[in-house]
Amino acid sequence: MNNLVIAYLGDAVYELYIREMLVNTTNFKPNKLHREAIKYVKAQAQAEILNNISDKLTDKEQEIVRRSRNTENHHLPKNANHKDYMYATAFEGLIGYLYD
């Protein structure tokens, strides 16, 4: 699978995980659920998570992260800097790889 396709899958899997976690651990209404979910799924948060777990990854997982991070992507969200977005894509690639 293409690295961006794996990251696309990882994005969906991670967002579903966060939404389920919030639904199961809070009594928030949908608008508040959305605002809380954004705190976890934004590029900066994903880049921080990847930074925190990078030394625990296997060689294969580190390779997936490297390939996903270096994938050419011409889209940059308005609320993310380029570095955070690259590492968020790498995190999503890792999640997609682990899910698949």
mmCIF file of the C-alpha atoms, coordinates in Angstrom:
data_MODEL
# 
_entry.id   MODEL 
# 
loop_
_atom_site.group_PDB 
_atom_site.id 
_atom_site.type_symbol 
_atom_site.label_atom_id 
_atom_site.label_alt_id 
_atom_site.label_comp_id 
_atom_site.label_asym_id 
_atom_site.label_entity_id 
_atom_site.label_seq_id 
_atom_site.pdbx_PDB_ins_code 
_atom_site.Cartn_x 
_atom_site.Cartn_y 
_atom_site.Cartn_z 
_atom_site.occupancy 
_atom_site.B_iso_or_equiv 
_atom_site.pdbx_formal_charge 
_atom_site.auth_seq_id 
_atom_site.auth_comp_id 
_atom_site.auth_asym_id 
_atom_site.auth_atom_id 
_atom_site.pdbx_PDB_model_num 
ATOM 1   C CA . MET A 1 1   ? 0.000   0.000  0.000  1.00 0.00 ? 1   MET A CA 1 
ATOM 2   C CA . ASN A 1 2   ? 1.065   3.577  -0.692 1.00 0.00 ? 2   ASN A CA 1 
ATOM 3   C CA . ASN A 1 3   ? 2.449   5.384  2.401  1.00 0.00 ? 3   ASN A CA 1 
ATOM 4   C CA . LEU A 1 4   ? -0.192  8.109  2.220  1.00 0.00 ? 4   LEU A CA 1 
ATOM 5   C CA . VAL A 1 5   ? -2.943  5.499  1.949  1.00 0.00 ? 5   VAL A CA 1 
ATOM 6   C CA . ILE A 1 6   ? -1.602  3.780  5.067  1.00 0.00 ? 6   ILE A CA 1 
ATOM 7   C CA . ALA A 1 7   ? -1.520  7.169  6.845  1.00 0.00 ? 7   ALA A CA 1 
ATOM 8   C CA . TYR A 1 8   ? -5.084  7.867  5.664  1.00 0.00 ? 8   TYR A CA 1 
ATOM 9   C CA . LEU A 1 9   ? -6.196  4.583  7.209  1.00 0.00 ? 9   LEU A CA 1 
ATOM 10  C CA . GLY A 1 10  ? -4.241  5.338  10.391 1.00 0.00 ? 10  GLY A CA 1 
ATOM 11  C CA . ASP A 1 11  ? -5.898  8.747  10.664 1.00 0.00 ? 11  ASP A CA 1 
ATOM 12  C CA . ALA A 1 12  ? -9.338  7.136  10.572 1.00 0.00 ? 12  ALA A CA 1 
ATOM 13  C CA . VAL A 1 13  ? -8.418  4.387  13.036 1.00 0.00 ? 13  VAL A CA 1 
ATOM 14  C CA . TYR A 1 14  ? -6.864  6.815  15.519 1.00 0.00 ? 14  TYR A CA 1 
ATOM 15  C CA . GLU A 1 15  ? -9.760  9.258  15.322 1.00 0.00 ? 15  GLU A CA 1 
ATOM 16  C CA . LEU A 1 16  ? -12.248 6.444  15.909 1.00 0.00 ? 16  LEU A CA 1 
ATOM 17  C CA . TYR A 1 17  ? -10.190 5.259  18.890 1.00 0.00 ? 17  TYR A CA 1 
ATOM 18  C CA . ILE A 1 18  ? -10.190 8.769  20.396 1.00 0.00 ? 18  ILE A CA 1 
ATOM 19  C CA . ARG A 1 19  ? -13.917 9.258  19.791 1.00 0.00 ? 19  ARG A CA 1 
ATOM 20  C CA . GLU A 1 20  ? -14.737 5.900  21.400 1.00 0.00 ? 20  GLU A CA 1 
ATOM 21  C CA . MET A 1 21  ? -12.495 6.695  24.364 1.00 0.00 ? 21  MET A CA 1 
ATOM 22  C CA . LEU A 1 22  ? -14.197 10.047 24.920 1.00 0.00 ? 22  LEU A CA 1 
ATOM 23  C CA . VAL A 1 23  ? -17.699 8.611  24.520 1.00 0.00 ? 23  VAL A CA 1 
ATOM 24  C CA . ASN A 1 24  ? -16.905 5.845  27.006 1.00 0.00 ? 24  ASN A CA 1 
ATOM 25  C CA . THR A 1 25  ? -15.185 8.029  29.604 1.00 0.00 ? 25  THR A CA 1 
ATOM 26  C CA . THR A 1 26  ? -17.189 11.279 29.552 1.00 0.00 ? 26  THR A CA 1 
ATOM 27  C CA . ASN A 1 27  ? -20.759 12.492 29.472 1.00 0.00 ? 27  ASN A CA 1 
ATOM 28  C CA . PHE A 1 28  ? -20.027 15.278 26.986 1.00 0.00 ? 28  PHE A CA 1 
ATOM 29  C CA . LYS A 1 29  ? -22.471 16.387 24.352 1.00 0.00 ? 29  LYS A CA 1 
ATOM 30  C CA . PRO A 1 30  ? -21.402 16.085 20.690 1.00 0.00 ? 30  PRO A CA 1 
ATOM 31  C CA . ASN A 1 31  ? -19.979 19.616 20.363 1.00 0.00 ? 31  ASN A CA 1 
ATOM 32  C CA . LYS A 1 32  ? -17.820 19.177 23.467 1.00 0.00 ? 32  LYS A CA 1 
ATOM 33  C CA . LEU A 1 33  ? -16.821 15.678 22.304 1.00 0.00 ? 33  LEU A CA 1 
ATOM 34  C CA . HIS A 1 34  ? -15.612 17.192 19.032 1.00 0.00 ? 34  HIS A CA 1 
ATOM 35  C CA . ARG A 1 35  ? -13.629 19.944 20.773 1.00 0.00 ? 35  ARG A CA 1 
ATOM 36  C CA . GLU A 1 36  ? -11.990 17.418 23.098 1.00 0.00 ? 36  GLU A CA 1 
ATOM 37  C CA . ALA A 1 37  ? -11.187 15.012 20.250 1.00 0.00 ? 37  ALA A CA 1 
ATOM 38  C CA . ILE A 1 38  ? -9.385  17.763 18.354 1.00 0.00 ? 38  ILE A CA 1 
ATOM 39  C CA . LYS A 1 39  ? -6.925  18.078 21.249 1.00 0.00 ? 39  LYS A CA 1 
ATOM 40  C CA . TYR A 1 40  ? -5.791  14.501 20.558 1.00 0.00 ? 40  TYR A CA 1 
ATOM 41  C CA . VAL A 1 41  ? -5.979  14.294 16.777 1.00 0.00 ? 41  VAL A CA 1 
ATOM 42  C CA . LYS A 1 42  ? -4.381  17.601 15.792 1.00 0.00 ? 42  LYS A CA 1 
ATOM 43  C CA . ALA A 1 43  ? -0.967  17.398 14.144 1.00 0.00 ? 43  ALA A CA 1 
ATOM 44  C CA . GLN A 1 44  ? 0.942   18.842 17.098 1.00 0.00 ? 44  GLN A CA 1 
ATOM 45  C CA . ALA A 1 45  ? -0.509  16.259 19.512 1.00 0.00 ? 45  ALA A CA 1 
ATOM 46  C CA . GLN A 1 46  ? 0.221   13.359 17.162 1.00 0.00 ? 46  GLN A CA 1 
ATOM 47  C CA . ALA A 1 47  ? 3.784   14.585 16.610 1.00 0.00 ? 47  ALA A CA 1 
ATOM 48  C CA . GLU A 1 48  ? 4.296   14.729 20.391 1.00 0.00 ? 48  GLU A CA 1 
ATOM 49  C CA . ILE A 1 49  ? 2.977   11.190 20.833 1.00 0.00 ? 49  ILE A CA 1 
ATOM 50  C CA . LEU A 1 50  ? 5.327   9.904  18.151 1.00 0.00 ? 50  LEU A CA 1 
ATOM 51  C CA . ASN A 1 51  ? 8.227   11.704 19.801 1.00 0.00 ? 51  ASN A CA 1 
ATOM 52  C CA . ASN A 1 52  ? 7.340   10.096 23.153 1.00 0.00 ? 52  ASN A CA 1 
ATOM 53  C CA . ILE A 1 53  ? 7.163   6.539  21.795 1.00 0.00 ? 53  ILE A CA 1 
ATOM 54  C CA . SER A 1 54  ? 9.867   6.602  19.113 1.00 0.00 ? 54  SER A CA 1 
ATOM 55  C CA . ASP A 1 55  ? 12.513  4.923  21.287 1.00 0.00 ? 55  ASP A CA 1 
ATOM 56  C CA . LYS A 1 56  ? 10.141  2.009  21.958 1.00 0.00 ? 56  LYS A CA 1 
ATOM 57  C CA . LEU A 1 57  ? 9.476   1.171  18.302 1.00 0.00 ? 57  LEU A CA 1 
ATOM 58  C CA . THR A 1 58  ? 10.830  -1.886 16.556 1.00 0.00 ? 58  THR A CA 1 
ATOM 59  C CA . ASP A 1 59  ? 13.148  -1.501 13.571 1.00 0.00 ? 59  ASP A CA 1 
ATOM 60  C CA . LYS A 1 60  ? 10.245  -2.244 11.205 1.00 0.00 ? 60  LYS A CA 1 
ATOM 61  C CA . GLU A 1 61  ? 8.005   0.336  12.943 1.00 0.00 ? 61  GLU A CA 1 
ATOM 62  C CA . GLN A 1 62  ? 10.804  2.924  12.765 1.00 0.00 ? 62  GLN A CA 1 
ATOM 63  C CA . GLU A 1 63  ? 11.120  2.205  9.035  1.00 0.00 ? 63  GLU A CA 1 
ATOM 64  C CA . ILE A 1 64  ? 7.373   2.755  8.570  1.00 0.00 ? 64  ILE A CA 1 
ATOM 65  C CA . VAL A 1 65  ? 7.635   6.044  10.488 1.00 0.00 ? 65  VAL A CA 1 
ATOM 66  C CA . ARG A 1 66  ? 10.591  7.182  8.374  1.00 0.00 ? 66  ARG A CA 1 
ATOM 67  C CA . ARG A 1 67  ? 8.893   6.301  5.102  1.00 0.00 ? 67  ARG A CA 1 
ATOM 68  C CA . SER A 1 68  ? 5.598   7.927  6.141  1.00 0.00 ? 68  SER A CA 1 
ATOM 69  C CA . ARG A 1 69  ? 7.340   11.061 7.402  1.00 0.00 ? 69  ARG A CA 1 
ATOM 70  C CA . ASN A 1 70  ? 9.250   11.491 4.149  1.00 0.00 ? 70  ASN A CA 1 
ATOM 71  C CA . THR A 1 71  ? 6.270   10.907 1.864  1.00 0.00 ? 71  THR A CA 1 
ATOM 72  C CA . GLU A 1 72  ? 5.604   13.825 -0.464 1.00 0.00 ? 72  GLU A CA 1 
ATOM 73  C CA . ASN A 1 73  ? 2.362   15.449 0.609  1.00 0.00 ? 73  ASN A CA 1 
ATOM 74  C CA . HIS A 1 74  ? 1.236   18.759 -0.883 1.00 0.00 ? 74  HIS A CA 1 
ATOM 75  C CA . HIS A 1 75  ? -1.458  19.419 1.695  1.00 0.00 ? 75  HIS A CA 1 
ATOM 76  C CA . LEU A 1 76  ? -0.787  21.428 4.843  1.00 0.00 ? 76  LEU A CA 1 
ATOM 77  C CA . PRO A 1 77  ? -3.655  22.222 7.208  1.00 0.00 ? 77  PRO A CA 1 
ATOM 78  C CA . LYS A 1 78  ? -3.964  25.845 8.231  1.00 0.00 ? 78  LYS A CA 1 
ATOM 79  C CA . ASN A 1 79  ? -3.451  25.043 11.926 1.00 0.00 ? 79  ASN A CA 1 
ATOM 80  C CA . ALA A 1 80  ? -0.250  22.982 11.637 1.00 0.00 ? 80  ALA A CA 1 
ATOM 81  C CA . ASN A 1 81  ? 3.351   23.764 10.914 1.00 0.00 ? 81  ASN A CA 1 
ATOM 82  C CA . HIS A 1 82  ? 5.202   21.701 8.318  1.00 0.00 ? 82  HIS A CA 1 
ATOM 83  C CA . LYS A 1 83  ? 7.340   19.725 10.819 1.00 0.00 ? 83  LYS A CA 1 
ATOM 84  C CA . ASP A 1 84  ? 4.386   18.761 13.032 1.00 0.00 ? 84  ASP A CA 1 
ATOM 85  C CA . TYR A 1 85  ? 2.392   17.746 9.975  1.00 0.00 ? 85  TYR A CA 1 
ATOM 86  C CA . MET A 1 86  ? 5.213   15.523 8.703  1.00 0.00 ? 86  MET A CA 1 
ATOM 87  C CA . TYR A 1 87  ? 5.481   13.776 12.080 1.00 0.00 ? 87  TYR A CA 1 
ATOM 88  C CA . ALA A 1 88  ? 1.701   13.509 12.407 1.00 0.00 ? 88  ALA A CA 1 
ATOM 89  C CA . THR A 1 89  ? 1.623   11.814 9.003  1.00 0.00 ? 89  THR A CA 1 
ATOM 90  C CA . ALA A 1 90  ? 4.362   9.466  10.251 1.00 0.00 ? 90  ALA A CA 1 
ATOM 91  C CA . PHE A 1 91  ? 2.298   8.691  13.381 1.00 0.00 ? 91  PHE A CA 1 
ATOM 92  C CA . GLU A 1 92  ? -0.789  8.019  11.260 1.00 0.00 ? 92  GLU A CA 1 
ATOM 93  C CA . GLY A 1 93  ? 1.298   5.813  8.967  1.00 0.00 ? 93  GLY A CA 1 
ATOM 94  C CA . LEU A 1 94  ? 2.412   3.803  11.987 1.00 0.00 ? 94  LEU A CA 1 
ATOM 95  C CA . ILE A 1 95  ? -1.168  3.423  13.224 1.00 0.00 ? 95  ILE A CA 1 
ATOM 96  C CA . GLY A 1 96  ? -2.311  2.375  9.746  1.00 0.00 ? 96  GLY A CA 1 
ATOM 97  C CA . TYR A 1 97  ? 0.509   -0.157 9.492  1.00 0.00 ? 97  TYR A CA 1 
ATOM 98  C CA . LEU A 1 98  ? -0.277  -1.621 12.930 1.00 0.00 ? 98  LEU A CA 1 
ATOM 99  C CA . TYR A 1 99  ? -3.984  -1.760 12.114 1.00 0.00 ? 99  TYR A CA 1 
ATOM 100 C CA . ASP A 1 100 ? -3.500  -3.422 8.729  1.00 0.00 ? 100 ASP A CA 1 
# 
